[in-house]
XYZ file of C-alpha atoms in Angstrom:
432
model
C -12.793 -25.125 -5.583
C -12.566 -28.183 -3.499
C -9.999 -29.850 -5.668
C -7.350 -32.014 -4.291
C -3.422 -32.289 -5.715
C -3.140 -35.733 -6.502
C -6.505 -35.744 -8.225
C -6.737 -31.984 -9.879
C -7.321 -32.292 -13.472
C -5.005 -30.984 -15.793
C -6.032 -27.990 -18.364
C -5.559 -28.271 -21.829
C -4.068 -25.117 -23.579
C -4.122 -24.471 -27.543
C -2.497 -21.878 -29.529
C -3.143 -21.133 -33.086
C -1.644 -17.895 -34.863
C -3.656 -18.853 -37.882
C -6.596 -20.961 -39.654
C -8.748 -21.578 -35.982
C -10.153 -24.814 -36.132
C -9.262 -25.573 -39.616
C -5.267 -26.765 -38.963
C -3.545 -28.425 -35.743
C -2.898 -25.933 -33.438
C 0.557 -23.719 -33.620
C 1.204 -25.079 -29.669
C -0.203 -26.453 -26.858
C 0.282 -27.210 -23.508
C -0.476 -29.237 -20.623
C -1.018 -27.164 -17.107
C -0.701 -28.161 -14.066
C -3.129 -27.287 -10.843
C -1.556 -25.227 -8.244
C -2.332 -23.938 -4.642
C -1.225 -22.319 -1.463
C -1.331 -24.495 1.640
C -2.152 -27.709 1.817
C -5.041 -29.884 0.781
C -8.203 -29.188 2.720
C -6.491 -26.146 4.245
C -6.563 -23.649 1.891
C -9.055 -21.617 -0.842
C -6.090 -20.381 -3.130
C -6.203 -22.993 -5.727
C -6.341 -22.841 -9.366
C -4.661 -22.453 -12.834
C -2.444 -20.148 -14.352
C -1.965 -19.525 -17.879
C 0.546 -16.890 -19.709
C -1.143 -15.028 -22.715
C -0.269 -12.209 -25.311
C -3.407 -9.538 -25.215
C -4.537 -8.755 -28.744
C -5.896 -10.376 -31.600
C -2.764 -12.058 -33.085
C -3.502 -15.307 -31.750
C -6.660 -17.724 -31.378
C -6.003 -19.491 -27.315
C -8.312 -22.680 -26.420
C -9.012 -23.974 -22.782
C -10.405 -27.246 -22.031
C -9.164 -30.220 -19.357
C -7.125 -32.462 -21.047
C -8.957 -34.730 -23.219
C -11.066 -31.733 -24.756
C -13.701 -32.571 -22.245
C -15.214 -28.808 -20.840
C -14.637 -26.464 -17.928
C -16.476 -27.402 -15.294
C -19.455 -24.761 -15.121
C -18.327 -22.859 -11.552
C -14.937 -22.324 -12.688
C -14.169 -18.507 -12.848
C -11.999 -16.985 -15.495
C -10.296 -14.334 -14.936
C -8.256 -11.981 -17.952
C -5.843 -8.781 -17.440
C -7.398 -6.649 -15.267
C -9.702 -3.735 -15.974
C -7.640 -0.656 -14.513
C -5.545 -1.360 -17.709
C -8.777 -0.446 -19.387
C -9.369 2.262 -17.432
C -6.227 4.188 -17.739
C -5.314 3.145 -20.948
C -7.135 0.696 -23.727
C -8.871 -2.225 -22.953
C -6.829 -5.575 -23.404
C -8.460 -8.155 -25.856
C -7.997 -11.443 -26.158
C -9.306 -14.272 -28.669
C -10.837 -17.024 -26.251
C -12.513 -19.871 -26.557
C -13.622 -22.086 -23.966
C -15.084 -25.686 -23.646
C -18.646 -25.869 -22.968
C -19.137 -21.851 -23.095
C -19.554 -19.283 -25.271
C -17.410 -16.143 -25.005
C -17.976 -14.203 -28.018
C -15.931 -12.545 -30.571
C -13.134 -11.395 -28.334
C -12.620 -10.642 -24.279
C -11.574 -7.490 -22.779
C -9.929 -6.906 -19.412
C -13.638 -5.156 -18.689
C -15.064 -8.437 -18.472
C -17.474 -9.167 -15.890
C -16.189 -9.238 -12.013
C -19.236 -9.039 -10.182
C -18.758 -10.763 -6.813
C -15.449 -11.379 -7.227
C -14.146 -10.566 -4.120
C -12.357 -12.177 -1.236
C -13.358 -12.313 2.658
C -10.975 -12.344 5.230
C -10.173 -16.013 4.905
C -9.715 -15.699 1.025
C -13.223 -17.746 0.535
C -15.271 -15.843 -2.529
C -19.005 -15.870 -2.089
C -21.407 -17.847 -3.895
C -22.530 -15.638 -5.718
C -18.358 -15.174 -7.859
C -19.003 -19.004 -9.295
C -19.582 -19.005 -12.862
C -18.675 -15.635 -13.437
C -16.051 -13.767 -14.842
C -14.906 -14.033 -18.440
C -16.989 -16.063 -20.861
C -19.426 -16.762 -18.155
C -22.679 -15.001 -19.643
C -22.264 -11.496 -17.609
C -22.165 -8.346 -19.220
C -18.874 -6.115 -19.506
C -18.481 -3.607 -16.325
C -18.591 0.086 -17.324
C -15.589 2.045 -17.870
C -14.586 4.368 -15.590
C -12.831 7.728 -16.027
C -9.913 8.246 -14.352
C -10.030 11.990 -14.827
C -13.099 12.590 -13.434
C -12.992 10.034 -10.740
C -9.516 9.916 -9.603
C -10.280 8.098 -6.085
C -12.067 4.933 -6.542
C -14.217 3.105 -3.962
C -15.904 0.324 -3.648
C -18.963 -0.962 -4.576
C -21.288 0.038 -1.958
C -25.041 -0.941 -1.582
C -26.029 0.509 1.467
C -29.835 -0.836 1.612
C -28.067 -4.603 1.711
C -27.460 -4.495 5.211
C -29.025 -4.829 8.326
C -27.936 -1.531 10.181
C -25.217 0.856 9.198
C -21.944 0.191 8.424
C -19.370 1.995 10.727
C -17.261 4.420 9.796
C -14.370 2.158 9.148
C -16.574 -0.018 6.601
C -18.890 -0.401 3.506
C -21.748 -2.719 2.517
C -20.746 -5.066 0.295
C -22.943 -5.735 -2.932
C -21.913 -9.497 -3.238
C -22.486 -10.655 0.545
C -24.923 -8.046 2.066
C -22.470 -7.626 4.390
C -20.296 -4.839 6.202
C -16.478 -5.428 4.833
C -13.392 -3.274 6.428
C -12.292 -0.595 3.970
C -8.884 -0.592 3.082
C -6.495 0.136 6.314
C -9.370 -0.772 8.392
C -9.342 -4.353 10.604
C -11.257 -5.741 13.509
C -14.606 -7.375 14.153
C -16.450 -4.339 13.557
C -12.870 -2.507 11.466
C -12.948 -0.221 14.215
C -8.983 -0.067 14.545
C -7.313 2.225 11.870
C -4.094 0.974 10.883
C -3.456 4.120 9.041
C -4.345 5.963 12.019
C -1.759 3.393 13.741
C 0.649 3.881 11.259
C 0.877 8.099 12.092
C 2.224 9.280 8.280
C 2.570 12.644 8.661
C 3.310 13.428 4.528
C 2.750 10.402 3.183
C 0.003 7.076 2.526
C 0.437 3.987 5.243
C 1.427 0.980 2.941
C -1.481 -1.153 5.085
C -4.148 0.647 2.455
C -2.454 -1.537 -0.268
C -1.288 -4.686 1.940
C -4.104 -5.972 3.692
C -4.049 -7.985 6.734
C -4.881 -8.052 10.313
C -2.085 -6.586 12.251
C -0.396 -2.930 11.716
C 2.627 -2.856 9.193
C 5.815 -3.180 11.365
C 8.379 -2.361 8.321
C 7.918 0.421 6.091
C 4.778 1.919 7.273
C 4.476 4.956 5.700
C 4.643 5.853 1.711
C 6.356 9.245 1.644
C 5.477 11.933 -0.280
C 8.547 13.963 -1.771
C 10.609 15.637 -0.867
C 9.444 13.909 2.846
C 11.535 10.998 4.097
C 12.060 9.480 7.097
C 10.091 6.453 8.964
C 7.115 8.718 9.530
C 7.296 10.722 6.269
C 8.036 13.852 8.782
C 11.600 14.836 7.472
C 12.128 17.286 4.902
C 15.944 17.945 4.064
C 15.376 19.751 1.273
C 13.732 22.672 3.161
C 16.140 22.567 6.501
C 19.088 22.782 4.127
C 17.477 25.578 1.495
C 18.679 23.958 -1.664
C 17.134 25.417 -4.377
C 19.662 23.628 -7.257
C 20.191 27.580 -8.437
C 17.052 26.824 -10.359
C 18.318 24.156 -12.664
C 16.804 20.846 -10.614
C 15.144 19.727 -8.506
C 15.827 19.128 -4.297
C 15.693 15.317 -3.415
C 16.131 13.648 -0.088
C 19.113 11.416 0.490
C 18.320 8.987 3.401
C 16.354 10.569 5.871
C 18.265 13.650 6.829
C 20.311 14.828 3.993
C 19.734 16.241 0.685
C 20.996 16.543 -2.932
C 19.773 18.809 -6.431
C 18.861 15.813 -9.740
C 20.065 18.450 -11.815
C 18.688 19.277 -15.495
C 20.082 17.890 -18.540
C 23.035 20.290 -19.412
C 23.679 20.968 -16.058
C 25.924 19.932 -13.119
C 27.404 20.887 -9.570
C 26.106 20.352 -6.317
C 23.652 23.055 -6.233
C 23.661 22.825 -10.218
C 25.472 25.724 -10.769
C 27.516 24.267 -13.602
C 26.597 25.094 -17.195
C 27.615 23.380 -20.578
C 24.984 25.914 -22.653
C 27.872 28.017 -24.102
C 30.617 26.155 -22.757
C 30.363 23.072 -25.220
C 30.980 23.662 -28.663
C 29.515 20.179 -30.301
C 25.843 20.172 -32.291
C 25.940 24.124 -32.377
C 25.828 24.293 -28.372
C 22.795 22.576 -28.385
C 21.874 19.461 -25.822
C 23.458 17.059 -26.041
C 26.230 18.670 -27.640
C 26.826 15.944 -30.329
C 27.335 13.484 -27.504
C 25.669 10.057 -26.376
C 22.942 10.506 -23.474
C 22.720 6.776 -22.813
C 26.141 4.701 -22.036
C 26.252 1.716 -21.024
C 28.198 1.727 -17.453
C 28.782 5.201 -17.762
C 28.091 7.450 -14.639
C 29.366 10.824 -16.089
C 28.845 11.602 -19.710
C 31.402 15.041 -20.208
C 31.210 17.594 -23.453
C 34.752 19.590 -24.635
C 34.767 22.942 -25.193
C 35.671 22.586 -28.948
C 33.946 18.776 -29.022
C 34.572 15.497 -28.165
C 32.863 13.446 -25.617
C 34.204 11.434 -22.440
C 31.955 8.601 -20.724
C 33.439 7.828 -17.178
C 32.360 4.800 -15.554
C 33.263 5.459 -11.881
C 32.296 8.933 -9.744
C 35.838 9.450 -8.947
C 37.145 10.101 -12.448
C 36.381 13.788 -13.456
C 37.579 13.110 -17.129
C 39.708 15.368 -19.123
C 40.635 18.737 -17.399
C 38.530 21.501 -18.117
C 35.704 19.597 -19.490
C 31.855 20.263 -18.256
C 29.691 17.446 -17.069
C 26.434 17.589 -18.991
C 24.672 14.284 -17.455
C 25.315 12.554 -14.274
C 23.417 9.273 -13.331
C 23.490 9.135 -10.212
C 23.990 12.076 -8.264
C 22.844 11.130 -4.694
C 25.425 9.018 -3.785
C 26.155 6.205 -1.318
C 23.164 5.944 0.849
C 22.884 4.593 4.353
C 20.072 2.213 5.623
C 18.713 3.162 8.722
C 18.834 0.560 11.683
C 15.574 1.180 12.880
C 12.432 3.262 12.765
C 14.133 5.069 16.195
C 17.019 6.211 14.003
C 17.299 8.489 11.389
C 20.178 7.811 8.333
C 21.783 10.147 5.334
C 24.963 10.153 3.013
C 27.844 7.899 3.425
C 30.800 9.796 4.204
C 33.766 10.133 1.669
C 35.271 7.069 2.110
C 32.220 5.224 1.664
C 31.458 4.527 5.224
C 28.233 5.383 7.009
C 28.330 7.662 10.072
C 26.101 6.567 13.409
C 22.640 7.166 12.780
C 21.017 9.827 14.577
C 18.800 8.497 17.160
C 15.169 9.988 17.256
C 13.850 11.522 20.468
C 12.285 9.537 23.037
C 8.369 9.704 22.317
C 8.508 9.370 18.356
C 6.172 7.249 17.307
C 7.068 4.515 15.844
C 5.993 1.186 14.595
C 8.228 -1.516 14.790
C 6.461 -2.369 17.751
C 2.528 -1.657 17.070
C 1.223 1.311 18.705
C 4.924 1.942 19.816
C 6.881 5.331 20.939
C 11.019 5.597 20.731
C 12.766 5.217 24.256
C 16.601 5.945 23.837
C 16.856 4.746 20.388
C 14.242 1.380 20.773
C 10.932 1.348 19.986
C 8.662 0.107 22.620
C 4.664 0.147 23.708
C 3.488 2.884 24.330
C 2.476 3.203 28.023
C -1.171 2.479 28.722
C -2.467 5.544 29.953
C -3.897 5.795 33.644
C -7.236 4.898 34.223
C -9.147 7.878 35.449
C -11.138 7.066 38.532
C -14.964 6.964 37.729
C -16.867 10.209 39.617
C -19.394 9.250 42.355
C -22.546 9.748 41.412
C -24.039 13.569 42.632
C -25.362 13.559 45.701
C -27.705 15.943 44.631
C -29.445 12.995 42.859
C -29.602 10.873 45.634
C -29.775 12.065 48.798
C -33.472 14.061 49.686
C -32.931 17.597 50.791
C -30.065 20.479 50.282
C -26.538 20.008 51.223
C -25.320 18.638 54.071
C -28.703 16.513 53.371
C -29.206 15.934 57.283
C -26.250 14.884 57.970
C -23.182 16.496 60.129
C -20.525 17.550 57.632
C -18.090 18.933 60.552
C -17.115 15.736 62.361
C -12.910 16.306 62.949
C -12.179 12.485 63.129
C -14.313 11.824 60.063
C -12.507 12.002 56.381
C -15.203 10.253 54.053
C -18.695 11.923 54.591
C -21.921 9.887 52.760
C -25.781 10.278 52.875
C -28.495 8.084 51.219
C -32.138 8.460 49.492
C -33.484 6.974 52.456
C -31.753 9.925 54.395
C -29.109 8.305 56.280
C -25.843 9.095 56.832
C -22.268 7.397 57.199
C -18.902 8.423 58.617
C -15.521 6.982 58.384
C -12.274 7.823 59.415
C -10.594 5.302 56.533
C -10.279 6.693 53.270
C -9.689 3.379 51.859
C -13.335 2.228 52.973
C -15.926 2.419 50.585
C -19.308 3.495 51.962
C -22.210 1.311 52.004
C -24.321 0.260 48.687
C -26.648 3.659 47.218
């Protein structure tokens, strides 16, 4: 932190494959400092150093000269989902001026690691991390906790968090959950986002402002800008129970059809058909061609490997594998139109526009008017009701007053039992 290009030391790498510390090392290399932005504007500075996890090799950091890290520095190995889902990554590390142990595993320490809004880490992150005295954090199971959140230590701060937010362990502080943003993360860009099947990418981006592009992570068989189009059920396919329904673009659909099978709908069958292997998959063929887009079984043997969709290999042969079956695909213009197939001759019809009022959010907030997403219209502000005059005025309705003057339209009384007339509605009676 704090370092400046021109005078940023340079690290020191070592590599030995054998004999540590007894014989020169197998490589080494100088590394550079690097950052984003500009000196004295930016905290994303740092080193970055390419490594094979496991215990085949024997790596070495220190500046150049040998001299050691300083003490703040964090270091930072593999990452500790890896752990997690599979086995934890090891690494044989030493480093100048600290002690890291026999080996280091993506699990290493990361308390207070974390980021604020202006990508500053708290005090609390320097001298942490890998070889920097902490313990290694606990393993988590993914099957039994298949939604992580963070760290949360509610008795930290001063208050409750709102919904949108957690305590943070490191800084005591509320910090916006995922998808979450403003001074107190009370706008939901999620919410923004309106995913109707599907996750809003702005869980996994970050930032400030709702995702204009790509908003919404669809589940299948959904597609479309919102995740609210389903092909596969308006068109019925049910790939005569050999595949599976995908959608093409955001209004069509197509069957990924099993391995042995082919057709549209995967009606096609080379189980008894082809001959080769006994009549067994893949029929005594390749499955994996390179350039090939049709692999094709005989009915007596033999094996054809077209390279382009349009050639349907020798007659009366049955397509076993296909590798793309989908076809062309059309991008959509906008999140106001809706896109499918190509047509035959490779061309893409005019996207369907959606109807006017579709959210969408190209524009933030923003609803579809004849095919162009604009803001939404700020809804009308409701005039505030007066106050009952029950409450104020002493008494029982008319409250004194005369309540069947013709010429009069606005009638008013107050607590000190007067009354008030006027014949313009656009006059605002006198104060209580």
């Amino acid at each position: 932190r704090g370092l400046a290009s021109a005078s940023a030391p340079r690290l020191l790498l070592e590599v030995w494959e054998t004999g540590f510390g007894s014989v020169p090392p197998t490589a080494s290399q100088l590394v550079g400092f690097h950052q984003i932005g500009s000196d004295g504007h930016t905290d994303k500075q740092g080193y970055s150093v390419p490594v094979v996890p496991g215990r085949g090799h024997t790596y070495r950091l220190s500046l150049e000269g040998g001299s050691p890290l300083p003490a703040d520095w964090i270091i930072e190995f593999s990452d500790p989902v890896v752990g997690n889902r599979w086995a934890r990554d090891e690494l044989q590390l030493v480093v100048e001026g600290r002690e890291c142990g026999e080996v280091v595993t993506s699990a290493h320490d990361r308390r207070f690691i974390w980021a604020d809004s202006n990508s500053r880490l708290g005090e609390d992150a320097w001298g942490g991390g890998a070889c920097g005295g902490g313990a290694d954090m606990a393993a988590v199971e993914c099957e039994t906790t298949p939604d992580l959140q963070a760290t949360e230590c509610p008795d930290l701060c001063l208050g409750a968090c709102g919904p949108g937010s957690f305590c943070e362990c490191g800084s005591a502080s509320c910090q916006c959950r995922p998808g979450f943003v403003g001074e107190d993360c009370e706008l939901d860009l999620c919410g923004a986002a309106r995913c109707e099947h599907g996750v809003c990418s702005a869980t996994y981006l970050g930032g400030e402002v709702p995702v204009s592009q790509a908003a919404c992570v669809c589940e299948a068989p959904w597609s479309g800008p919102l995740c609210d189009q389903n092909p596969c059920a308006l068109s019925g396919r049910a790939c005569s129970g050999h595949g599976r329904c995908v959608a093409v673009g955001d209004i069509d659909a197509a069957c990924e059809c099993d391995v042995g099978y082919s057709g549209d709908n995967c009606e096609d069958s080379c189980f008894g058909f082809c001959e080769g292997n006994a009549g067994v998959y893949p029929f005594g063929c390749a499955t994996d061609v390179a350039g090939a887009v049709k692999y094709l079984c005989g009915p007596t043997g033999g094996c054809s490997y077209p390279s382009s969709p349009e050639d349907d290999g020798p007659g009366g042969w049955c397509v076993y594998k296909t590798e793309t079956q989908s076809g062309c695909v059309c991008e959509r213009p906008d999140d106001c139109h809706l896109s499918g197939q190509c047509l035959s001759d490779g061309t893409c019809p005019s996207p369907t526009p959606r109807a006017d009022g579709t959210p969408c959010n190209s524009v933030p907030f923003g609803v579809c008017e004849s095919g162009v997403c604009t803001a939404a219209p700020e809804p009308p502000i409701e005039p505030e009701e007066p106050e009952p005059c029950e409450s104020v005025c002493p008494g029982a309705f008319p409250f004194g007053c005369n309540d069947a003057l013709d010429w009069a339209t606005v009638f008013a009384c107050n607590a000190g039992g007067n009354c008030w007339y006027s014949a313009d509605d656009t006059v605002a009676p006198p104060e209580g």
